[in-house]
């Protein structure tokens, strides 16, 4: 873990060498207005953290009622993304899926209708990297900079400002993005060109899903073979079977405290959301002609779980899905 | 990790409470003769470590030439397992697969033909736990104790005495087993009743295979999406995608030093051996009616790799198998 | 279909050339006593058909009440398989799984305890071909002939004498077996050496399971894409997607009449039985080191269905399992 | 099969009832000019068949050399799709993939730039049904009718005019489409609203891929279990394992004549093309949230085959891919 953290510091450090080359006045004009589009479960606490850090926020959302809380905390609410772009040259967007992102950027009332030259547009939605690239290219034609910066961590991390941002885009703009993202996250990692933030997020979640299903079926098999679940978890965690799902987020009730498996799979990261991310992983794999046999099967298993009533349970409930029904 | 180690110490500690109840003279008669059957790649260095620790060894192997080395180091060589059992009341067996184990124990010249009452028989082969239970039951009828104690760690760990033993069998016999196994391994873990040592080994290796294939396809996907492999590995290892295959044994050449991926997948743990262990996992899952979708697909992928010429490469070569052929 | 039937007649015809070489008096002594072990759902109607064809039947079953019906029809009931072998030199066995077969043949009251030289033993159970080979080898040592002859077709076909038998064993004994099996089945196919009857059965059922799940997910996908299910079935059945599950046993309610999908998946071939056969397919694939990726996943999907309450529904209920829950 | 053909005639017949209501002069003006965009391996013989049936053809292709053959046969060649639309009110397009279709219809020199009101636009490309719907909606705004009509059958069927067309679009326009498509195909099937032609094609090919891989692994398993491949194929084809891949296009060399397996997997339907279609199936499944576990694994297996050098072999070469390498 220490090594991993060192690695992280190195990554961030790497970007500093470009500071000297950074000429935009945007970044220097700290604490000027920041636009925010998308005030849902994640966007709301993120915008609040910007306000907390002293940034004036100009926000909008398709659902007016979503705007109330941040308005009460001092944010200015406008009608649509184009108006946000009219008033702010740094904008963060946090939206549920590709079509929303395309609409917010390139739609009739989209950001790009009124974006100013030199603006910094940061999209924290989790979407197909190909769409991120399209948006970046459309923004570039208007002289603006688009970066993708999807997050890892849920509503809790968004509230406490402990998100991890994986950022793709021009390296010389990374520090400007980091200035804002640091208000909302504990880790801000530069990943490479536009779309690589999405790529990193998608890759992590695909491997996470594989690890979670793998851990669940392994624990289930071990239990049926007569092993005590806590003991099996300990053995795996000392050995080469170790993974985040076995040592940090174990799916078997009673093995670990403070995780959704101990709370009837409430809270955590919903099966439906994981399924969406696995769909994105599958899409990018198909586009890049990459074989992802386990990722693909993981996608299908979560898809079956959604069809069988597990959509809103934490994704570790796959242990429950695979286990024999109690009534049998 | 610290927690895991604590867990491990606890496990071992748990067994000590039984010391007082332990009455066999076997254990007290330390440094009396130890039998050893199976002097292959693993058995040879294991037997040598017993000799190094001062135990007189009585050994046999179906291939006489395999016996030379330990004979030169002082071991007494006999003709067959029955003769080993005639001369030693503590015997360790290390064999390639189920039929060998059945032959060595219950065959016409098998251990059980001449086993003495009260003998301790420890099988370190990796086999179906159902066979371990059968052998234990046959031994018990003759008044002997059988324990399964498969290992994790390869020839290197066997040579340096750093194996991990996962032990199944009567808890009150664990200390007697541990006395011997500690000469050959760094970790000796009590897993439960007979067969649970095998179960733990099989479960770990199934999850390992899933993690390795998952890491390989994830790294491949990330690279095709434009991510630097070292950077992707770092991000995964800081995040919930982290697993042993990503942070300790990364399958992508150049990401990590001192692992088979940096050496054209030479050495390490062969694809064929992993395939055998996945076959055992599948067998036990079928017998216990446990769904293991990813474990089963992992098995099939390694099976395809064996069919396509990867049998003797390290199991991390699945990265190479999934990657586009260079000639294309 | 005509070609296939021609193929079938050819197969049967091929065997006739051996008639002249056939010397056993067993076959000539037509309508002498036939033994029958295992009077379950399948064995009962099979034994009745032997009686109907004028064969005196000597039968046994572990559950005495299973014997009543055939006893009333004139069969002689004895205590155990050994007594059957004492009284009959042609015996048919129909048992649920490998351990039963081993017990009935090689157990303490097994057939082989009293089998006469030259006896013909036909096992119609569906089991691992390796066990069939073991039984054949044990019988051969006592001068008896063992053949495996698993059936396709369920209770309905057993009752109407329309089963298909797939027969493995010495080709020169095939006609003797066919004489009896023809009383109970419409097709009797010679497959090759001992175990190949099982192999044919297992292979067919594996491909059947793959076709059924494939048809189910394809129909489900088409329906969600806006296709009428009957129309989609017609298009598939005219095209290269055609298979038995699409054109004869369609899993979508309303597409076809007289199949379990039209009757809430009652009757037919239970998911649990299919899962058992897929377990056998997986076992033989593992033993012969054959990659069976789709067969293996089909096994796991049926395994998950058993865990989720589908064990007793027809195996075409996989359509229902994959479809979105109605309550959602 | 007879039932299926009856079904097919019924489908075609169903459409006739709309004849009386059909008022467009397009259809009545038989043998007026027909536009054709995309003269590749498939488009070329298709356009030739239109010419053979007496239709004047106006054609274009991005590669001028592709136009030579049809030009020599009397077709008029123009510079781009817009010019085709300027001169013809019935246009057929046959293009490799989604981006091509979007460009040919909605690009700067696309058909929709100059399309006339009432024009009939038929796209025979195999693409995502969502793109077909987009094109239809764009055409409708200009008063034109768009139908999707992907084909089954390869270059041979295209040459001999024996393709099968699966047609989606307004039912009242089906006869007009059928008039033209009948010149190029033996079967023209109405599937439903726009996009259902693609849906039917994609569904068929997904089930085909599943059947082919399933047949390959089943035949391979049977052979390793000692069955003669021809005999096994016969048994499957008489039984419930029967499918198009087992009875019409068997993947095992020597089982059948006149199929690619008998010709080192040359010709036929390339693995790469099948992989593309499976990618479309996966995309539509992800979009409609449909679980397709076997279809998804089939996709991944063909993806792996592409990565391992099988891209240009017939898709039945999966038998070869799964079989043990001969050198081992």
mmCIF file of C-alpha atoms in Angstrom, chain D residues 44-248:
data_model
loop_
_atom_site.group_PDB
_atom_site.id
_atom_site.type_symbol
_atom_site.label_atom_id
_atom_site.label_comp_id
_atom_site.label_asym_id
_atom_site.label_seq_id
_atom_site.Cartn_x
_atom_site.Cartn_y
_atom_site.Cartn_z
ATOM 1 C CA UNK D 44 -21.391 -5.922 -57.062
ATOM 2 C CA UNK D 45 -23.285 -9.160 -57.794
ATOM 3 C CA UNK D 46 -26.437 -7.666 -56.312
ATOM 4 C CA UNK D 47 -26.334 -4.681 -58.683
ATOM 5 C CA UNK D 48 -25.633 -7.047 -61.571
ATOM 6 C CA UNK D 49 -28.789 -8.985 -60.755
ATOM 7 C CA UNK D 50 -30.816 -5.775 -60.884
ATOM 8 C CA UNK D 51 -29.340 -5.070 -64.324
ATOM 9 C CA UNK D 52 -30.124 -8.632 -65.418
ATOM 10 C CA UNK D 53 -33.748 -8.089 -64.442
ATOM 11 C CA UNK D 54 -33.884 -5.059 -66.722
ATOM 12 C CA UNK D 55 -33.572 -2.277 -64.219
ATOM 13 C CA UNK D 56 -31.488 0.709 -65.270
ATOM 14 C CA UNK D 57 -28.941 1.158 -62.448
ATOM 15 C CA UNK D 58 -27.285 4.361 -61.251
ATOM 16 C CA UNK D 59 -24.398 3.466 -58.979
ATOM 17 C CA UNK D 60 -21.531 4.840 -56.950
ATOM 18 C CA UNK D 61 -18.751 3.602 -54.686
ATOM 19 C CA UNK D 62 -15.908 5.292 -52.815
ATOM 20 C CA UNK D 63 -13.487 3.158 -54.805
ATOM 21 C CA UNK D 64 -13.915 4.097 -58.498
ATOM 22 C CA UNK D 65 -12.403 0.777 -59.641
ATOM 23 C CA UNK D 66 -15.241 -1.082 -57.931
ATOM 24 C CA UNK D 67 -17.634 0.533 -60.417
ATOM 25 C CA UNK D 68 -16.012 -0.775 -63.612
ATOM 26 C CA UNK D 69 -17.771 -4.096 -63.883
ATOM 27 C CA UNK D 70 -21.319 -2.792 -63.486
ATOM 28 C CA UNK D 71 -20.494 0.174 -65.727
ATOM 29 C CA UNK D 72 -19.501 -2.239 -68.494
ATOM 30 C CA UNK D 73 -22.826 -3.982 -67.994
ATOM 31 C CA UNK D 74 -24.662 -0.699 -68.563
ATOM 32 C CA UNK D 75 -24.913 0.974 -65.190
ATOM 33 C CA UNK D 76 -24.468 4.724 -65.024
ATOM 34 C CA UNK D 77 -21.770 5.729 -62.544
ATOM 35 C CA UNK D 78 -22.034 8.971 -60.623
ATOM 36 C CA UNK D 79 -19.745 10.703 -58.138
ATOM 37 C CA UNK D 80 -21.496 10.258 -54.822
ATOM 38 C CA UNK D 81 -24.663 9.134 -53.051
ATOM 39 C CA UNK D 82 -26.282 12.590 -53.318
ATOM 40 C CA UNK D 83 -26.101 12.361 -57.095
ATOM 41 C CA UNK D 84 -27.624 8.901 -57.017
ATOM 42 C CA UNK D 85 -30.531 10.363 -55.029
ATOM 43 C CA UNK D 86 -30.819 13.153 -57.540
ATOM 44 C CA UNK D 87 -31.438 10.678 -60.357
ATOM 45 C CA UNK D 88 -33.288 7.734 -58.755
ATOM 46 C CA UNK D 89 -36.164 7.452 -56.319
ATOM 47 C CA UNK D 90 -35.488 3.857 -55.365
ATOM 48 C CA UNK D 91 -32.039 3.292 -53.875
ATOM 49 C CA UNK D 92 -30.321 0.244 -52.411
ATOM 50 C CA UNK D 93 -27.265 0.571 -50.176
ATOM 51 C CA UNK D 94 -24.842 -2.215 -49.217
ATOM 52 C CA UNK D 95 -22.075 -1.037 -46.893
ATOM 53 C CA UNK D 96 -19.638 -2.570 -44.431
ATOM 54 C CA UNK D 97 -20.587 -0.911 -41.142
ATOM 55 C CA UNK D 98 -22.457 1.771 -39.190
ATOM 56 C CA UNK D 99 -20.157 4.758 -39.883
ATOM 57 C CA UNK D 100 -20.332 4.063 -43.638
ATOM 58 C CA UNK D 101 -24.102 3.955 -43.542
ATOM 59 C CA UNK D 102 -24.295 7.192 -41.596
ATOM 60 C CA UNK D 103 -21.937 8.867 -44.032
ATOM 61 C CA UNK D 104 -23.746 7.583 -47.148
ATOM 62 C CA UNK D 105 -27.125 8.773 -45.853
ATOM 63 C CA UNK D 106 -26.439 11.828 -43.710
ATOM 64 C CA UNK D 107 -22.909 12.882 -44.758
ATOM 65 C CA UNK D 108 -22.110 16.056 -46.766
ATOM 66 C CA UNK D 109 -22.590 14.196 -50.074
ATOM 67 C CA UNK D 110 -25.145 11.818 -48.651
ATOM 68 C CA UNK D 111 -28.382 10.549 -50.110
ATOM 69 C CA UNK D 112 -30.487 12.764 -47.862
ATOM 70 C CA UNK D 113 -28.931 15.898 -49.368
ATOM 71 C CA UNK D 114 -30.862 15.350 -52.590
ATOM 72 C CA UNK D 115 -33.452 12.719 -51.792
ATOM 73 C CA UNK D 116 -36.872 13.261 -53.395
ATOM 74 C CA UNK D 117 -40.134 13.071 -51.512
ATOM 75 C CA UNK D 118 -41.613 9.598 -51.695
ATOM 76 C CA UNK D 119 -38.299 7.915 -52.417
ATOM 77 C CA UNK D 120 -37.731 4.353 -51.199
ATOM 78 C CA UNK D 121 -34.352 3.809 -49.524
ATOM 79 C CA UNK D 122 -33.392 0.207 -48.751
ATOM 80 C CA UNK D 123 -30.280 -0.493 -46.689
ATOM 81 C CA UNK D 124 -28.967 -4.050 -46.942
ATOM 82 C CA UNK D 125 -25.933 -3.474 -44.713
ATOM 83 C CA UNK D 126 -25.744 -5.363 -41.420
ATOM 84 C CA UNK D 127 -25.644 -2.667 -38.767
ATOM 85 C CA UNK D 128 -26.974 -1.714 -35.348
ATOM 86 C CA UNK D 129 -30.791 -1.463 -35.541
ATOM 87 C CA UNK D 130 -30.540 1.796 -33.596
ATOM 88 C CA UNK D 131 -28.679 3.324 -36.548
ATOM 89 C CA UNK D 132 -31.342 2.005 -38.939
ATOM 90 C CA UNK D 133 -33.960 3.764 -36.837
ATOM 91 C CA UNK D 134 -31.983 7.007 -36.889
ATOM 92 C CA UNK D 135 -31.665 6.876 -40.662
ATOM 93 C CA UNK D 136 -35.370 6.107 -41.016
ATOM 94 C CA UNK D 137 -36.264 9.045 -38.852
ATOM 95 C CA UNK D 138 -33.984 11.387 -40.808
ATOM 96 C CA UNK D 139 -35.451 10.141 -44.115
ATOM 97 C CA UNK D 140 -39.005 10.516 -42.847
ATOM 98 C CA UNK D 141 -38.439 14.201 -42.104
ATOM 99 C CA UNK D 142 -37.675 14.649 -45.804
ATOM 100 C CA UNK D 143 -40.714 12.650 -46.890
ATOM 101 C CA UNK D 144 -38.724 9.563 -47.871
ATOM 102 C CA UNK D 145 -39.112 5.970 -46.692
ATOM 103 C CA UNK D 146 -36.174 4.038 -45.245
ATOM 104 C CA UNK D 147 -36.225 0.262 -44.791
ATOM 105 C CA UNK D 148 -33.544 -2.041 -43.388
ATOM 106 C CA UNK D 149 -33.089 -5.246 -45.345
ATOM 107 C CA UNK D 150 -29.947 -7.101 -44.302
ATOM 108 C CA UNK D 151 -29.169 -10.361 -46.079
ATOM 109 C CA UNK D 152 -28.293 -13.857 -45.125
ATOM 110 C CA UNK D 153 -26.195 -15.803 -47.606
ATOM 111 C CA UNK D 154 -22.713 -14.942 -48.853
ATOM 112 C CA UNK D 155 -21.117 -13.956 -52.160
ATOM 113 C CA UNK D 156 -22.339 -17.184 -53.776
ATOM 114 C CA UNK D 157 -25.970 -16.495 -52.917
ATOM 115 C CA UNK D 158 -25.554 -12.869 -53.994
ATOM 116 C CA UNK D 159 -24.246 -14.013 -57.375
ATOM 117 C CA UNK D 160 -26.968 -16.570 -57.961
ATOM 118 C CA UNK D 161 -29.707 -14.227 -56.700
ATOM 119 C CA UNK D 162 -30.520 -16.564 -53.821
ATOM 120 C CA UNK D 163 -30.065 -14.245 -50.862
ATOM 121 C CA UNK D 164 -32.567 -14.064 -48.010
ATOM 122 C CA UNK D 165 -33.640 -10.525 -47.138
ATOM 123 C CA UNK D 166 -35.011 -9.701 -43.712
ATOM 124 C CA UNK D 167 -36.945 -6.494 -44.079
ATOM 125 C CA UNK D 168 -37.929 -3.922 -41.457
ATOM 126 C CA UNK D 169 -40.040 -0.827 -42.129
ATOM 127 C CA UNK D 170 -43.570 0.347 -42.868
ATOM 128 C CA UNK D 171 -45.621 -2.700 -43.837
ATOM 129 C CA UNK D 172 -47.412 -0.809 -46.621
ATOM 130 C CA UNK D 173 -44.085 -0.273 -48.380
ATOM 131 C CA UNK D 174 -43.009 -3.905 -48.148
ATOM 132 C CA UNK D 175 -44.289 -4.867 -51.593
ATOM 133 C CA UNK D 176 -42.410 -2.069 -53.260
ATOM 134 C CA UNK D 177 -39.253 -3.227 -51.558
ATOM 135 C CA UNK D 178 -39.978 -6.832 -52.372
ATOM 136 C CA UNK D 179 -40.272 -6.058 -56.091
ATOM 137 C CA UNK D 180 -36.619 -5.029 -56.134
ATOM 138 C CA UNK D 181 -35.255 -7.417 -53.547
ATOM 139 C CA UNK D 182 -36.792 -10.412 -55.312
ATOM 140 C CA UNK D 183 -34.385 -9.774 -58.199
ATOM 141 C CA UNK D 184 -31.516 -10.425 -55.840
ATOM 142 C CA UNK D 185 -32.904 -12.952 -53.402
ATOM 143 C CA UNK D 186 -34.960 -16.106 -53.118
ATOM 144 C CA UNK D 187 -36.608 -15.161 -49.815
ATOM 145 C CA UNK D 188 -37.869 -11.752 -48.795
ATOM 146 C CA UNK D 189 -39.260 -11.769 -45.271
ATOM 147 C CA UNK D 190 -41.177 -8.973 -43.624
ATOM 148 C CA UNK D 191 -40.037 -8.663 -40.009
ATOM 149 C CA UNK D 192 -41.830 -5.613 -38.599
ATOM 150 C CA UNK D 193 -41.019 -1.968 -37.959
ATOM 151 C CA UNK D 194 -37.731 -0.353 -38.961
ATOM 152 C CA UNK D 195 -34.762 -2.115 -37.358
ATOM 153 C CA UNK D 196 -36.405 -5.517 -37.061
ATOM 154 C CA UNK D 197 -34.688 -6.721 -40.219
ATOM 155 C CA UNK D 198 -31.372 -6.064 -38.501
ATOM 156 C CA UNK D 199 -32.702 -7.603 -35.297
ATOM 157 C CA UNK D 200 -33.650 -10.824 -37.097
ATOM 158 C CA UNK D 201 -30.273 -11.022 -38.823
ATOM 159 C CA UNK D 202 -28.330 -10.371 -35.628
ATOM 160 C CA UNK D 203 -30.409 -12.872 -33.631
ATOM 161 C CA UNK D 204 -29.958 -15.572 -36.242
ATOM 162 C CA UNK D 205 -26.206 -15.095 -36.391
ATOM 163 C CA UNK D 206 -25.836 -15.067 -32.635
ATOM 164 C CA UNK D 207 -27.659 -18.390 -32.368
ATOM 165 C CA UNK D 208 -25.646 -19.672 -35.319
ATOM 166 C CA UNK D 209 -22.367 -18.842 -33.569
ATOM 167 C CA UNK D 210 -23.534 -20.523 -30.380
ATOM 168 C CA UNK D 211 -24.594 -23.610 -32.343
ATOM 169 C CA UNK D 212 -21.296 -23.745 -34.217
ATOM 170 C CA UNK D 213 -19.074 -23.481 -31.161
ATOM 171 C CA UNK D 214 -21.359 -25.875 -29.300
ATOM 172 C CA UNK D 215 -21.196 -28.388 -32.146
ATOM 173 C CA UNK D 216 -17.416 -28.042 -32.334
ATOM 174 C CA UNK D 217 -16.776 -28.664 -28.664
ATOM 175 C CA UNK D 218 -19.329 -31.491 -28.594
ATOM 176 C CA UNK D 219 -17.796 -33.234 -31.612
ATOM 177 C CA UNK D 220 -14.321 -32.771 -30.122
ATOM 178 C CA UNK D 221 -15.427 -34.209 -26.778
ATOM 179 C CA UNK D 222 -17.150 -37.154 -28.458
ATOM 180 C CA UNK D 223 -14.100 -37.961 -30.546
ATOM 181 C CA UNK D 224 -11.866 -37.922 -27.464
ATOM 182 C CA UNK D 225 -14.342 -40.233 -25.749
ATOM 183 C CA UNK D 226 -13.890 -42.735 -28.581
ATOM 184 C CA UNK D 227 -16.826 -41.976 -30.875
ATOM 185 C CA UNK D 228 -16.469 -41.975 -34.639
ATOM 186 C CA UNK D 229 -17.165 -38.402 -35.815
ATOM 187 C CA UNK D 230 -19.541 -39.409 -38.630
ATOM 188 C CA UNK D 231 -21.480 -41.654 -36.297
ATOM 189 C CA UNK D 232 -21.652 -38.978 -33.620
ATOM 190 C CA UNK D 233 -22.941 -36.447 -36.163
ATOM 191 C CA UNK D 234 -25.612 -38.940 -37.219
ATOM 192 C CA UNK D 235 -26.716 -39.551 -33.659
ATOM 193 C CA UNK D 236 -26.879 -35.825 -32.863
ATOM 194 C CA UNK D 237 -28.816 -35.178 -36.049
ATOM 195 C CA UNK D 238 -31.439 -37.794 -35.106
ATOM 196 C CA UNK D 239 -31.682 -36.395 -31.592
ATOM 197 C CA UNK D 240 -32.294 -33.232 -29.633
ATOM 198 C CA UNK D 241 -28.710 -32.022 -30.134
ATOM 199 C CA UNK D 242 -29.449 -31.425 -33.814
ATOM 200 C CA UNK D 243 -28.725 -27.976 -35.247
ATOM 201 C CA UNK D 244 -27.782 -26.383 -38.559
ATOM 202 C CA UNK D 245 -24.088 -26.555 -37.651
ATOM 203 C CA UNK D 246 -24.315 -30.277 -36.954
ATOM 204 C CA UNK D 247 -26.512 -31.341 -39.876
ATOM 205 C CA UNK D 248 -25.710 -28.869 -42.661
#
